[in-house]
Amino acid sequence: MPGTCGTWPSSSTGRQWDVRRVSRKVGQVWVPKAGWLRFRWSRAVPPGAKSYRVTIDRAGRWHVAFAVIPDPVAAPGNGQVVGIDRGVVVSAALSTGELLPCPGLAARERTRLRRLQRRLARAKRGSNRRGRVRHAIARLRARETDRRKDWAEKASTDIVRRFDVIRVEDLQIGNMTRSARGTRGDPGRNVRQKAGLNRGILRSGWGLLVRRLEDKAPGRVEKIRPAFTSQRCSACGQVDRDSRESQAVFRCTACGFAGHADVNAAISIAAGHAVTARGGDGVTRPVNREPHLLLQSA
Ligand SMILES: [Zn+2]
């Protein structure tokens, strides 16, 4: 965030909210029925914040989040179009060949998480120990979420500044996730394979990235029907499932073009035609906006 701390009034009283600054690092927020709560003034509050939300996350941290509609980022005006594939190998691949891996937990942190989960399974219900272990697990998970959010913010800002038009796959992530296991009457096929893929989707923060792109570049994000983008050769246009040599490698059975499978798909997406994903015309589509997390309690 830009350093706009100094411009924030020391006290602000309005219909919806009440926040005041106590010192450089400490603020107070009025919470109905709870009174004034102190918080660590961790980030600048930009002008235009209209309301706030006080929440507690899984790690037991309280947050004061101000709802700010991010200003749309001006298109660079260079006529450049980018396609972005929600990758299987990386979180997002650009048609430029860039791969954007969304950070999760480091190997050491994942090991610790597994150890904690085993410990949780052994801990007696309702015991203090169980509570402590659960809290430690929640803190690790919250760290992962923070990293994903941070990644989505930075990656989306970078992309909307560089390209006029951003094309992404129109994916129903929820549906894909739910259908893997199948129902009793119709057990899913390739369950294990799909479950791995779905974990990847959820971990990657893809949905978050797309939402942020739409926030920052309203009218410049186009959703493309994803049919066959993973099997289509971006060089000659042939569609053949056998061209998908592995998760990572695409090798066209017709023309021999070879490349990173996710980048190949991103190039097809960049060349795709927009489908009106939410019934809009791609220009005046309403966008859902999530408040930025601006302040974090101590
Ligand atoms: Zn080809």
PDB file of C-alpha atoms and ligand atoms in Angstrom:
ATOM      1  CA  MET A   1       0.000   0.000   0.000  1.00  0.00           C
ATOM      2  CA  PRO A   2       1.183   3.516  -0.622  1.00  0.00           C
ATOM      3  CA  GLY A   3       2.152   5.381   2.495  1.00  0.00           C
ATOM      4  CA  THR A   4      -0.954   7.408   3.007  1.00  0.00           C
ATOM      5  CA  CYS A   5      -1.039   7.093   6.772  1.00  0.00           C
ATOM      6  CA  GLY A   6      -0.616  10.785   7.307  1.00  0.00           C
ATOM      7  CA  THR A   7      -3.672  11.734   5.327  1.00  0.00           C
ATOM      8  CA  TRP A   8      -6.043   9.762   7.477  1.00  0.00           C
ATOM      9  CA  PRO A   9      -7.952  11.917   9.961  1.00  0.00           C
ATOM     10  CA  SER A  10      -7.247  11.176  13.585  1.00  0.00           C
ATOM     11  CA  SER A  11     -10.929  10.649  14.204  1.00  0.00           C
ATOM     12  CA  SER A  12     -13.774   9.895  11.884  1.00  0.00           C
ATOM     13  CA  THR A  13     -17.392   9.576  12.852  1.00  0.00           C
ATOM     14  CA  GLY A  14     -20.052   8.600  10.407  1.00  0.00           C
ATOM     15  CA  ARG A  15     -23.295   6.779  10.087  1.00  0.00           C
ATOM     16  CA  GLN A  16     -21.647   3.466   9.385  1.00  0.00           C
ATOM     17  CA  TRP A  17     -18.473   3.563  11.314  1.00  0.00           C
ATOM     18  CA  ASP A  18     -16.231   5.007  13.897  1.00  0.00           C
ATOM     19  CA  VAL A  19     -12.493   4.671  13.853  1.00  0.00           C
ATOM     20  CA  ARG A  20      -9.922   6.751  15.592  1.00  0.00           C
ATOM     21  CA  ARG A  21      -6.223   6.834  15.760  1.00  0.00           C
ATOM     22  CA  VAL A  22      -4.590   6.701  19.148  1.00  0.00           C
ATOM     23  CA  SER A  23      -0.957   6.767  18.113  1.00  0.00           C
ATOM     24  CA  ARG A  24       1.120   5.982  15.097  1.00  0.00           C
ATOM     25  CA  LYS A  25       0.736   2.250  15.572  1.00  0.00           C
ATOM     26  CA  VAL A  26      -2.500   1.961  17.490  1.00  0.00           C
ATOM     27  CA  GLY A  27      -6.051   2.675  16.474  1.00  0.00           C
ATOM     28  CA  GLN A  28      -9.446   2.077  17.977  1.00  0.00           C
ATOM     29  CA  VAL A  29     -12.568   0.893  16.280  1.00  0.00           C
ATOM     30  CA  TRP A  30     -16.091   1.143  17.660  1.00  0.00           C
ATOM     31  CA  VAL A  31     -17.813  -2.203  17.649  1.00  0.00           C
ATOM     32  CA  PRO A  32     -21.473  -2.207  18.649  1.00  0.00           C
ATOM     33  CA  LYS A  33     -22.063  -4.045  21.946  1.00  0.00           C
ATOM     34  CA  ALA A  34     -18.322  -4.392  22.504  1.00  0.00           C
ATOM     35  CA  GLY A  35     -17.211  -0.780  22.652  1.00  0.00           C
ATOM     36  CA  TRP A  36     -13.853   0.599  21.585  1.00  0.00           C
ATOM     37  CA  LEU A  37     -11.384  -2.078  20.552  1.00  0.00           C
ATOM     38  CA  ARG A  38      -7.710  -1.368  20.111  1.00  0.00           C
ATOM     39  CA  PHE A  39      -5.999  -2.585  17.009  1.00  0.00           C
ATOM     40  CA  ARG A  40      -2.580  -2.420  15.502  1.00  0.00           C
ATOM     41  CA  TRP A  41      -2.613   0.136  12.701  1.00  0.00           C
ATOM     42  CA  SER A  42      -0.792  -2.174  10.348  1.00  0.00           C
ATOM     43  CA  ARG A  43      -1.658  -0.719   6.994  1.00  0.00           C
ATOM     44  CA  ALA A  44      -2.656   2.610   5.542  1.00  0.00           C
ATOM     45  CA  VAL A  45      -6.346   3.319   5.114  1.00  0.00           C
ATOM     46  CA  PRO A  46      -6.834   4.841   1.686  1.00  0.00           C
ATOM     47  CA  PRO A  47      -9.297   7.657   1.239  1.00  0.00           C
ATOM     48  CA  GLY A  48     -12.720   6.480   0.174  1.00  0.00           C
ATOM     49  CA  ALA A  49     -13.120   3.700   2.735  1.00  0.00           C
ATOM     50  CA  LYS A  50     -16.829   3.649   3.489  1.00  0.00           C
ATOM     51  CA  SER A  51     -17.378   0.824   5.926  1.00  0.00           C
ATOM     52  CA  TYR A  52     -15.533  -1.834   7.806  1.00  0.00           C
ATOM     53  CA  ARG A  53     -15.988  -5.393   8.884  1.00  0.00           C
ATOM     54  CA  VAL A  54     -14.585  -6.952  12.024  1.00  0.00           C
ATOM     55  CA  THR A  55     -13.839 -10.638  11.691  1.00  0.00           C
ATOM     56  CA  ILE A  56     -12.014 -13.424  13.480  1.00  0.00           C
ATOM     57  CA  ASP A  57     -10.117 -15.940  11.402  1.00  0.00           C
ATOM     58  CA  ARG A  58      -9.433 -19.616  11.988  1.00  0.00           C
ATOM     59  CA  ALA A  59      -6.248 -18.800  13.836  1.00  0.00           C
ATOM     60  CA  GLY A  60      -8.160 -16.642  16.311  1.00  0.00           C
ATOM     61  CA  ARG A  61      -6.783 -13.392  14.908  1.00  0.00           C
ATOM     62  CA  TRP A  62      -9.145 -10.458  14.808  1.00  0.00           C
ATOM     63  CA  HIS A  63      -9.158  -8.304  11.724  1.00  0.00           C
ATOM     64  CA  VAL A  64     -10.602  -4.949  10.871  1.00  0.00           C
ATOM     65  CA  ALA A  65     -11.097  -4.864   7.129  1.00  0.00           C
ATOM     66  CA  PHE A  66     -12.140  -1.676   5.403  1.00  0.00           C
ATOM     67  CA  ALA A  67     -14.264  -2.077   2.329  1.00  0.00           C
ATOM     68  CA  VAL A  68     -12.539  -0.232  -0.450  1.00  0.00           C
ATOM     69  CA  ILE A  69     -13.435  -0.591  -4.060  1.00  0.00           C
ATOM     70  CA  PRO A  70     -10.053  -0.684  -5.715  1.00  0.00           C
ATOM     71  CA  ASP A  71      -9.736   1.958  -8.365  1.00  0.00           C
ATOM     72  CA  PRO A  72      -9.742   0.400 -11.787  1.00  0.00           C
ATOM     73  CA  VAL A  73      -6.250   0.303 -13.210  1.00  0.00           C
ATOM     74  CA  ALA A  74      -5.968   2.159 -16.488  1.00  0.00           C
ATOM     75  CA  ALA A  75      -5.386  -0.045 -19.494  1.00  0.00           C
ATOM     76  CA  PRO A  76      -1.887   0.375 -20.881  1.00  0.00           C
ATOM     77  CA  GLY A  77      -3.386   1.083 -24.313  1.00  0.00           C
ATOM     78  CA  ASN A  78      -0.883  -1.127 -26.108  1.00  0.00           C
ATOM     79  CA  GLY A  79      -3.464  -3.429 -27.684  1.00  0.00           C
ATOM     80  CA  GLN A  80      -1.899  -6.431 -25.991  1.00  0.00           C
ATOM     81  CA  VAL A  81      -4.046  -9.467 -25.214  1.00  0.00           C
ATOM     82  CA  VAL A  82      -3.018 -12.089 -22.697  1.00  0.00           C
ATOM     83  CA  GLY A  83      -4.499 -15.514 -22.094  1.00  0.00           C
ATOM     84  CA  ILE A  84      -4.247 -17.105 -18.672  1.00  0.00           C
ATOM     85  CA  ASP A  85      -4.681 -20.793 -18.053  1.00  0.00           C
ATOM     86  CA  ARG A  86      -5.573 -22.175 -14.674  1.00  0.00           C
ATOM     87  CA  GLY A  87      -2.789 -24.637 -14.834  1.00  0.00           C
ATOM     88  CA  VAL A  88      -2.525 -28.155 -13.579  1.00  0.00           C
ATOM     89  CA  VAL A  89       1.207 -27.880 -13.102  1.00  0.00           C
ATOM     90  CA  VAL A  90       1.395 -24.261 -11.972  1.00  0.00           C
ATOM     91  CA  SER A  91      -1.335 -22.035 -10.578  1.00  0.00           C
ATOM     92  CA  ALA A  92      -1.501 -19.842 -13.635  1.00  0.00           C
ATOM     93  CA  ALA A  93       0.267 -19.826 -16.983  1.00  0.00           C
ATOM     94  CA  LEU A  94       0.328 -16.802 -19.266  1.00  0.00           C
ATOM     95  CA  SER A  95       0.283 -16.975 -23.035  1.00  0.00           C
ATOM     96  CA  THR A  96       3.584 -15.083 -22.890  1.00  0.00           C
ATOM     97  CA  GLY A  97       5.161 -18.238 -21.459  1.00  0.00           C
ATOM     98  CA  GLU A  98       5.338 -16.941 -17.898  1.00  0.00           C
ATOM     99  CA  LEU A  99       4.430 -19.375 -15.145  1.00  0.00           C
ATOM    100  CA  LEU A 100       2.976 -18.000 -11.938  1.00  0.00           C
ATOM    101  CA  PRO A 101       3.227 -20.454  -9.067  1.00  0.00           C
ATOM    102  CA  CYS A 102       1.042 -19.493  -6.148  1.00  0.00           C
ATOM    103  CA  PRO A 103       2.973 -19.912  -2.929  1.00  0.00           C
ATOM    104  CA  GLY A 104       1.625 -22.309  -0.368  1.00  0.00           C
ATOM    105  CA  LEU A 105       3.381 -23.786   2.609  1.00  0.00           C
ATOM    106  CA  ALA A 106       7.068 -24.602   2.465  1.00  0.00           C
ATOM    107  CA  ALA A 107       8.141 -28.230   2.747  1.00  0.00           C
ATOM    108  CA  ARG A 108       9.074 -27.784   6.404  1.00  0.00           C
ATOM    109  CA  GLU A 109       5.724 -26.210   7.184  1.00  0.00           C
ATOM    110  CA  ARG A 110       3.866 -29.019   5.422  1.00  0.00           C
ATOM    111  CA  THR A 111       5.794 -31.578   7.448  1.00  0.00           C
ATOM    112  CA  ARG A 112       4.883 -29.755  10.613  1.00  0.00           C
ATOM    113  CA  LEU A 113       1.245 -29.608   9.535  1.00  0.00           C
ATOM    114  CA  ARG A 114       1.137 -33.359   8.970  1.00  0.00           C
ATOM    115  CA  ARG A 115       2.731 -33.980  12.353  1.00  0.00           C
ATOM    116  CA  LEU A 116       0.189 -31.717  14.038  1.00  0.00           C
ATOM    117  CA  GLN A 117      -2.663 -33.462  12.290  1.00  0.00           C
ATOM    118  CA  ARG A 118      -1.459 -36.827  13.556  1.00  0.00           C
ATOM    119  CA  ARG A 119      -1.165 -35.389  17.033  1.00  0.00           C
ATOM    120  CA  LEU A 120      -4.690 -34.011  16.783  1.00  0.00           C
ATOM    121  CA  ALA A 121      -6.025 -37.443  15.896  1.00  0.00           C
ATOM    122  CA  ARG A 122      -4.494 -38.835  19.074  1.00  0.00           C
ATOM    123  CA  ALA A 123      -5.510 -36.016  21.393  1.00  0.00           C
ATOM    124  CA  LYS A 124      -8.432 -36.594  23.680  1.00  0.00           C
ATOM    125  CA  ARG A 125     -11.607 -34.724  22.829  1.00  0.00           C
ATOM    126  CA  GLY A 126     -12.110 -31.558  24.834  1.00  0.00           C
ATOM    127  CA  SER A 127      -8.604 -31.634  26.274  1.00  0.00           C
ATOM    128  CA  ASN A 128      -6.411 -28.558  26.534  1.00  0.00           C
ATOM    129  CA  ARG A 129      -3.816 -30.264  24.425  1.00  0.00           C
ATOM    130  CA  ARG A 130      -6.292 -30.785  21.622  1.00  0.00           C
ATOM    131  CA  GLY A 131      -7.188 -27.110  21.729  1.00  0.00           C
ATOM    132  CA  ARG A 132      -3.541 -26.100  21.467  1.00  0.00           C
ATOM    133  CA  VAL A 133      -2.903 -28.440  18.538  1.00  0.00           C
ATOM    134  CA  ARG A 134      -5.989 -27.213  16.728  1.00  0.00           C
ATOM    135  CA  HIS A 135      -4.870 -23.658  17.207  1.00  0.00           C
ATOM    136  CA  ALA A 136      -1.413 -24.414  15.822  1.00  0.00           C
ATOM    137  CA  ILE A 137      -2.973 -26.061  12.756  1.00  0.00           C
ATOM    138  CA  ALA A 138      -5.251 -23.099  12.205  1.00  0.00           C
ATOM    139  CA  ARG A 139      -2.309 -20.729  12.368  1.00  0.00           C
ATOM    140  CA  LEU A 140      -0.460 -22.635   9.654  1.00  0.00           C
ATOM    141  CA  ARG A 141      -3.550 -22.674   7.460  1.00  0.00           C
ATOM    142  CA  ALA A 142      -4.034 -18.957   7.964  1.00  0.00           C
ATOM    143  CA  ARG A 143      -0.445 -18.367   6.916  1.00  0.00           C
ATOM    144  CA  GLU A 144      -1.094 -20.262   3.700  1.00  0.00           C
ATOM    145  CA  THR A 145      -4.219 -18.199   3.039  1.00  0.00           C
ATOM    146  CA  ASP A 146      -2.336 -14.955   3.642  1.00  0.00           C
ATOM    147  CA  ARG A 147       0.310 -15.924   1.118  1.00  0.00           C
ATOM    148  CA  ARG A 148      -2.286 -16.831  -1.464  1.00  0.00           C
ATOM    149  CA  LYS A 149      -4.075 -13.497  -1.037  1.00  0.00           C
ATOM    150  CA  ASP A 150      -0.842 -11.596  -1.285  1.00  0.00           C
ATOM    151  CA  TRP A 151       0.067 -13.479  -4.443  1.00  0.00           C
ATOM    152  CA  ALA A 152      -3.334 -12.774  -6.047  1.00  0.00           C
ATOM    153  CA  GLU A 153      -2.996  -9.048  -5.283  1.00  0.00           C
ATOM    154  CA  LYS A 154       0.440  -8.712  -6.782  1.00  0.00           C
ATOM    155  CA  ALA A 155      -0.097 -10.961  -9.785  1.00  0.00           C
ATOM    156  CA  SER A 156      -3.392  -9.271 -10.716  1.00  0.00           C
ATOM    157  CA  THR A 157      -1.935  -5.771 -10.469  1.00  0.00           C
ATOM    158  CA  ASP A 158       0.987  -6.757 -12.652  1.00  0.00           C
ATOM    159  CA  ILE A 159      -1.249  -8.333 -15.300  1.00  0.00           C
ATOM    160  CA  VAL A 160      -3.811  -5.521 -15.567  1.00  0.00           C
ATOM    161  CA  ARG A 161      -1.026  -2.963 -15.946  1.00  0.00           C
ATOM    162  CA  ARG A 162       0.627  -4.817 -18.798  1.00  0.00           C
ATOM    163  CA  PHE A 163      -2.274  -5.961 -20.952  1.00  0.00           C
ATOM    164  CA  ASP A 164      -5.348  -4.295 -22.429  1.00  0.00           C
ATOM    165  CA  VAL A 165      -7.428  -7.463 -22.638  1.00  0.00           C
ATOM    166  CA  ILE A 166      -7.176 -10.400 -20.249  1.00  0.00           C
ATOM    167  CA  ARG A 167      -8.752 -13.677 -21.286  1.00  0.00           C
ATOM    168  CA  VAL A 168      -9.327 -16.459 -18.806  1.00  0.00           C
ATOM    169  CA  GLU A 169     -11.126 -19.766 -18.843  1.00  0.00           C
ATOM    170  CA  ASP A 170     -14.717 -19.686 -17.716  1.00  0.00           C
ATOM    171  CA  LEU A 171     -14.491 -22.377 -15.079  1.00  0.00           C
ATOM    172  CA  GLN A 172     -17.048 -23.494 -12.597  1.00  0.00           C
ATOM    173  CA  ILE A 173     -14.528 -24.385  -9.948  1.00  0.00           C
ATOM    174  CA  GLY A 174     -17.202 -25.434  -7.460  1.00  0.00           C
ATOM    175  CA  ASN A 175     -18.694 -27.964  -9.869  1.00  0.00           C
ATOM    176  CA  MET A 176     -15.369 -29.513 -10.753  1.00  0.00           C
ATOM    177  CA  THR A 177     -14.492 -29.926  -7.127  1.00  0.00           C
ATOM    178  CA  ARG A 178     -17.757 -31.500  -6.154  1.00  0.00           C
ATOM    179  CA  SER A 179     -18.053 -33.967  -9.003  1.00  0.00           C
ATOM    180  CA  ALA A 180     -14.784 -35.819  -8.507  1.00  0.00           C
ATOM    181  CA  ARG A 181     -15.991 -38.363  -6.018  1.00  0.00           C
ATOM    182  CA  GLY A 182     -19.235 -38.944  -7.860  1.00  0.00           C
ATOM    183  CA  THR A 183     -22.421 -40.265  -6.314  1.00  0.00           C
ATOM    184  CA  ARG A 184     -23.247 -43.799  -5.231  1.00  0.00           C
ATOM    185  CA  GLY A 185     -25.216 -44.406  -8.410  1.00  0.00           C
ATOM    186  CA  ASP A 186     -22.577 -42.774 -10.566  1.00  0.00           C
ATOM    187  CA  PRO A 187     -19.156 -43.162  -9.039  1.00  0.00           C
ATOM    188  CA  GLY A 188     -16.681 -40.700 -10.478  1.00  0.00           C
ATOM    189  CA  ARG A 189     -14.059 -41.896 -12.885  1.00  0.00           C
ATOM    190  CA  ASN A 190     -10.368 -41.264 -12.286  1.00  0.00           C
ATOM    191  CA  VAL A 191     -11.242 -40.252  -8.767  1.00  0.00           C
ATOM    192  CA  ARG A 192      -7.726 -40.198  -7.423  1.00  0.00           C
ATOM    193  CA  GLN A 193      -6.398 -38.251 -10.373  1.00  0.00           C
ATOM    194  CA  LYS A 194      -9.174 -35.685 -10.159  1.00  0.00           C
ATOM    195  CA  ALA A 195      -8.861 -35.346  -6.409  1.00  0.00           C
ATOM    196  CA  GLY A 196      -5.220 -34.377  -6.896  1.00  0.00           C
ATOM    197  CA  LEU A 197      -6.192 -31.878  -9.544  1.00  0.00           C
ATOM    198  CA  ASN A 198      -8.874 -30.384  -7.344  1.00  0.00           C
ATOM    199  CA  ARG A 199      -6.521 -29.927  -4.444  1.00  0.00           C
ATOM    200  CA  GLY A 200      -4.306 -28.060  -6.845  1.00  0.00           C
ATOM    201  CA  ILE A 201      -7.148 -25.823  -7.961  1.00  0.00           C
ATOM    202  CA  LEU A 202      -8.161 -24.986  -4.454  1.00  0.00           C
ATOM    203  CA  ARG A 203      -4.621 -24.386  -3.322  1.00  0.00           C
ATOM    204  CA  SER A 204      -3.716 -22.283  -6.285  1.00  0.00           C
ATOM    205  CA  GLY A 205      -6.009 -19.419  -5.499  1.00  0.00           C
ATOM    206  CA  TRP A 206      -7.185 -19.301  -9.071  1.00  0.00           C
ATOM    207  CA  GLY A 207     -10.647 -18.022  -8.185  1.00  0.00           C
ATOM    208  CA  LEU A 208      -9.108 -15.279  -6.104  1.00  0.00           C
ATOM    209  CA  LEU A 209      -6.848 -14.205  -8.938  1.00  0.00           C
ATOM    210  CA  VAL A 210      -9.717 -13.946 -11.426  1.00  0.00           C
ATOM    211  CA  ARG A 211     -11.845 -11.968  -8.975  1.00  0.00           C
ATOM    212  CA  ARG A 212      -9.027  -9.525  -8.427  1.00  0.00           C
ATOM    213  CA  LEU A 213      -8.452  -9.171 -12.169  1.00  0.00           C
ATOM    214  CA  GLU A 214     -12.129  -8.312 -12.610  1.00  0.00           C
ATOM    215  CA  ASP A 215     -11.972  -5.803  -9.765  1.00  0.00           C
ATOM    216  CA  LYS A 216      -8.969  -4.007 -11.160  1.00  0.00           C
ATOM    217  CA  ALA A 217      -9.782  -4.240 -14.857  1.00  0.00           C
ATOM    218  CA  PRO A 218     -13.579  -4.051 -15.132  1.00  0.00           C
ATOM    219  CA  GLY A 219     -14.664  -4.682 -18.697  1.00  0.00           C
ATOM    220  CA  ARG A 220     -11.213  -5.851 -19.737  1.00  0.00           C
ATOM    221  CA  VAL A 221     -11.495  -9.444 -18.503  1.00  0.00           C
ATOM    222  CA  GLU A 222     -13.093 -11.868 -20.945  1.00  0.00           C
ATOM    223  CA  LYS A 223     -14.168 -15.377 -20.078  1.00  0.00           C
ATOM    224  CA  ILE A 224     -13.507 -18.044 -22.654  1.00  0.00           C
ATOM    225  CA  ARG A 225     -15.254 -21.380 -22.900  1.00  0.00           C
ATOM    226  CA  PRO A 226     -12.523 -23.781 -21.833  1.00  0.00           C
ATOM    227  CA  ALA A 227     -13.550 -26.642 -24.135  1.00  0.00           C
ATOM    228  CA  PHE A 228     -10.532 -28.478 -25.506  1.00  0.00           C
ATOM    229  CA  THR A 229      -8.010 -25.779 -24.650  1.00  0.00           C
ATOM    230  CA  SER A 230      -5.890 -28.448 -22.975  1.00  0.00           C
ATOM    231  CA  GLN A 231      -5.974 -30.695 -26.058  1.00  0.00           C
ATOM    232  CA  ARG A 232      -5.748 -28.043 -28.736  1.00  0.00           C
ATOM    233  CA  CYS A 233      -2.458 -27.246 -30.446  1.00  0.00           C
ATOM    234  CA  SER A 234      -1.818 -23.516 -30.262  1.00  0.00           C
ATOM    235  CA  ALA A 235       0.358 -23.704 -33.378  1.00  0.00           C
ATOM    236  CA  CYS A 236      -1.842 -25.567 -35.881  1.00  0.00           C
ATOM    237  CA  GLY A 237      -5.211 -25.802 -34.124  1.00  0.00           C
ATOM    238  CA  GLN A 238      -5.541 -29.563 -34.133  1.00  0.00           C
ATOM    239  CA  VAL A 239      -7.476 -31.038 -31.218  1.00  0.00           C
ATOM    240  CA  ASP A 240      -6.232 -34.423 -30.067  1.00  0.00           C
ATOM    241  CA  ARG A 241      -6.207 -35.778 -26.543  1.00  0.00           C
ATOM    242  CA  ASP A 242      -3.042 -37.719 -27.331  1.00  0.00           C
ATOM    243  CA  SER A 243      -1.179 -34.446 -27.793  1.00  0.00           C
ATOM    244  CA  ARG A 244      -1.324 -33.994 -24.065  1.00  0.00           C
ATOM    245  CA  GLU A 245       1.757 -36.101 -23.483  1.00  0.00           C
ATOM    246  CA  SER A 246       1.751 -35.605 -19.737  1.00  0.00           C
ATOM    247  CA  GLN A 247       0.434 -33.053 -17.275  1.00  0.00           C
ATOM    248  CA  ALA A 248       3.367 -30.803 -18.019  1.00  0.00           C
ATOM    249  CA  VAL A 249       4.156 -31.486 -21.666  1.00  0.00           C
ATOM    250  CA  PHE A 250       2.113 -30.825 -24.788  1.00  0.00           C
ATOM    251  CA  ARG A 251       3.338 -32.377 -28.047  1.00  0.00           C
ATOM    252  CA  CYS A 252       1.132 -31.982 -31.099  1.00  0.00           C
ATOM    253  CA  THR A 253       0.466 -35.251 -32.900  1.00  0.00           C
ATOM    254  CA  ALA A 254      -0.054 -33.374 -36.181  1.00  0.00           C
ATOM    255  CA  CYS A 255       2.632 -30.708 -36.451  1.00  0.00           C
ATOM    256  CA  GLY A 256       5.053 -31.716 -33.751  1.00  0.00           C
ATOM    257  CA  PHE A 257       4.833 -28.436 -31.833  1.00  0.00           C
ATOM    258  CA  ALA A 258       5.916 -29.038 -28.253  1.00  0.00           C
ATOM    259  CA  GLY A 259       5.771 -26.884 -25.185  1.00  0.00           C
ATOM    260  CA  HIS A 260       4.585 -26.437 -21.631  1.00  0.00           C
ATOM    261  CA  ALA A 261       1.046 -27.802 -21.576  1.00  0.00           C
ATOM    262  CA  ASP A 262      -0.369 -24.921 -19.530  1.00  0.00           C
ATOM    263  CA  VAL A 263       1.280 -22.259 -21.683  1.00  0.00           C
ATOM    264  CA  ASN A 264      -0.035 -23.973 -24.823  1.00  0.00           C
ATOM    265  CA  ALA A 265      -3.546 -23.769 -23.353  1.00  0.00           C
ATOM    266  CA  ALA A 266      -3.028 -20.117 -22.373  1.00  0.00           C
ATOM    267  CA  ILE A 267      -2.142 -19.248 -25.975  1.00  0.00           C
ATOM    268  CA  SER A 268      -5.389 -20.860 -27.177  1.00  0.00           C
ATOM    269  CA  ILE A 269      -7.280 -18.932 -24.521  1.00  0.00           C
ATOM    270  CA  ALA A 270      -5.674 -15.672 -25.647  1.00  0.00           C
ATOM    271  CA  ALA A 271      -6.926 -16.358 -29.174  1.00  0.00           C
ATOM    272  CA  GLY A 272     -10.386 -17.410 -27.991  1.00  0.00           C
ATOM    273  CA  HIS A 273     -13.685 -15.701 -28.392  1.00  0.00           C
ATOM    274  CA  ALA A 274     -15.438 -14.367 -25.356  1.00  0.00           C
ATOM    275  CA  VAL A 275     -18.541 -16.020 -24.074  1.00  0.00           C
ATOM    276  CA  THR A 276     -20.704 -13.788 -21.950  1.00  0.00           C
ATOM    277  CA  ALA A 277     -20.099 -15.494 -18.667  1.00  0.00           C
ATOM    278  CA  ARG A 278     -22.476 -13.558 -16.470  1.00  0.00           C
ATOM    279  CA  GLY A 279     -24.924 -12.411 -19.067  1.00  0.00           C
ATOM    280  CA  GLY A 280     -23.159  -9.109 -19.531  1.00  0.00           C
ATOM    281  CA  ASP A 281     -21.616  -7.715 -22.659  1.00  0.00           C
ATOM    282  CA  GLY A 282     -18.163  -7.802 -21.219  1.00  0.00           C
ATOM    283  CA  VAL A 283     -18.083  -4.056 -20.670  1.00  0.00           C
ATOM    284  CA  THR A 284     -20.793  -3.138 -18.200  1.00  0.00           C
ATOM    285  CA  ARG A 285     -20.796  -6.371 -16.277  1.00  0.00           C
ATOM    286  CA  PRO A 286     -21.281  -5.853 -12.552  1.00  0.00           C
ATOM    287  CA  VAL A 287     -18.345  -6.974 -10.477  1.00  0.00           C
ATOM    288  CA  ASN A 288     -18.349  -8.437  -7.035  1.00  0.00           C
ATOM    289  CA  ARG A 289     -15.858  -6.693  -4.876  1.00  0.00           C
ATOM    290  CA  GLU A 290     -14.267  -7.997  -1.756  1.00  0.00           C
ATOM    291  CA  PRO A 291     -12.956  -5.553   0.763  1.00  0.00           C
ATOM    292  CA  HIS A 292      -9.223  -5.348   0.973  1.00  0.00           C
ATOM    293  CA  LEU A 293      -7.743  -6.371   4.253  1.00  0.00           C
ATOM    294  CA  LEU A 294      -6.137  -3.201   5.416  1.00  0.00           C
ATOM    295  CA  LEU A 295      -5.792  -3.334   9.144  1.00  0.00           C
ATOM    296  CA  GLN A 296      -4.843  -6.225  11.284  1.00  0.00           C
ATOM    297  CA  SER A 297      -5.198  -6.403  14.997  1.00  0.00           C
ATOM    298  CA  ALA A 298      -2.231  -7.120  17.163  1.00  0.00           C
TER     299      ALA A 298
HETATM  300 ZN    ZN B   1       0.019 -28.698 -34.074  1.00  0.00          ZN
END
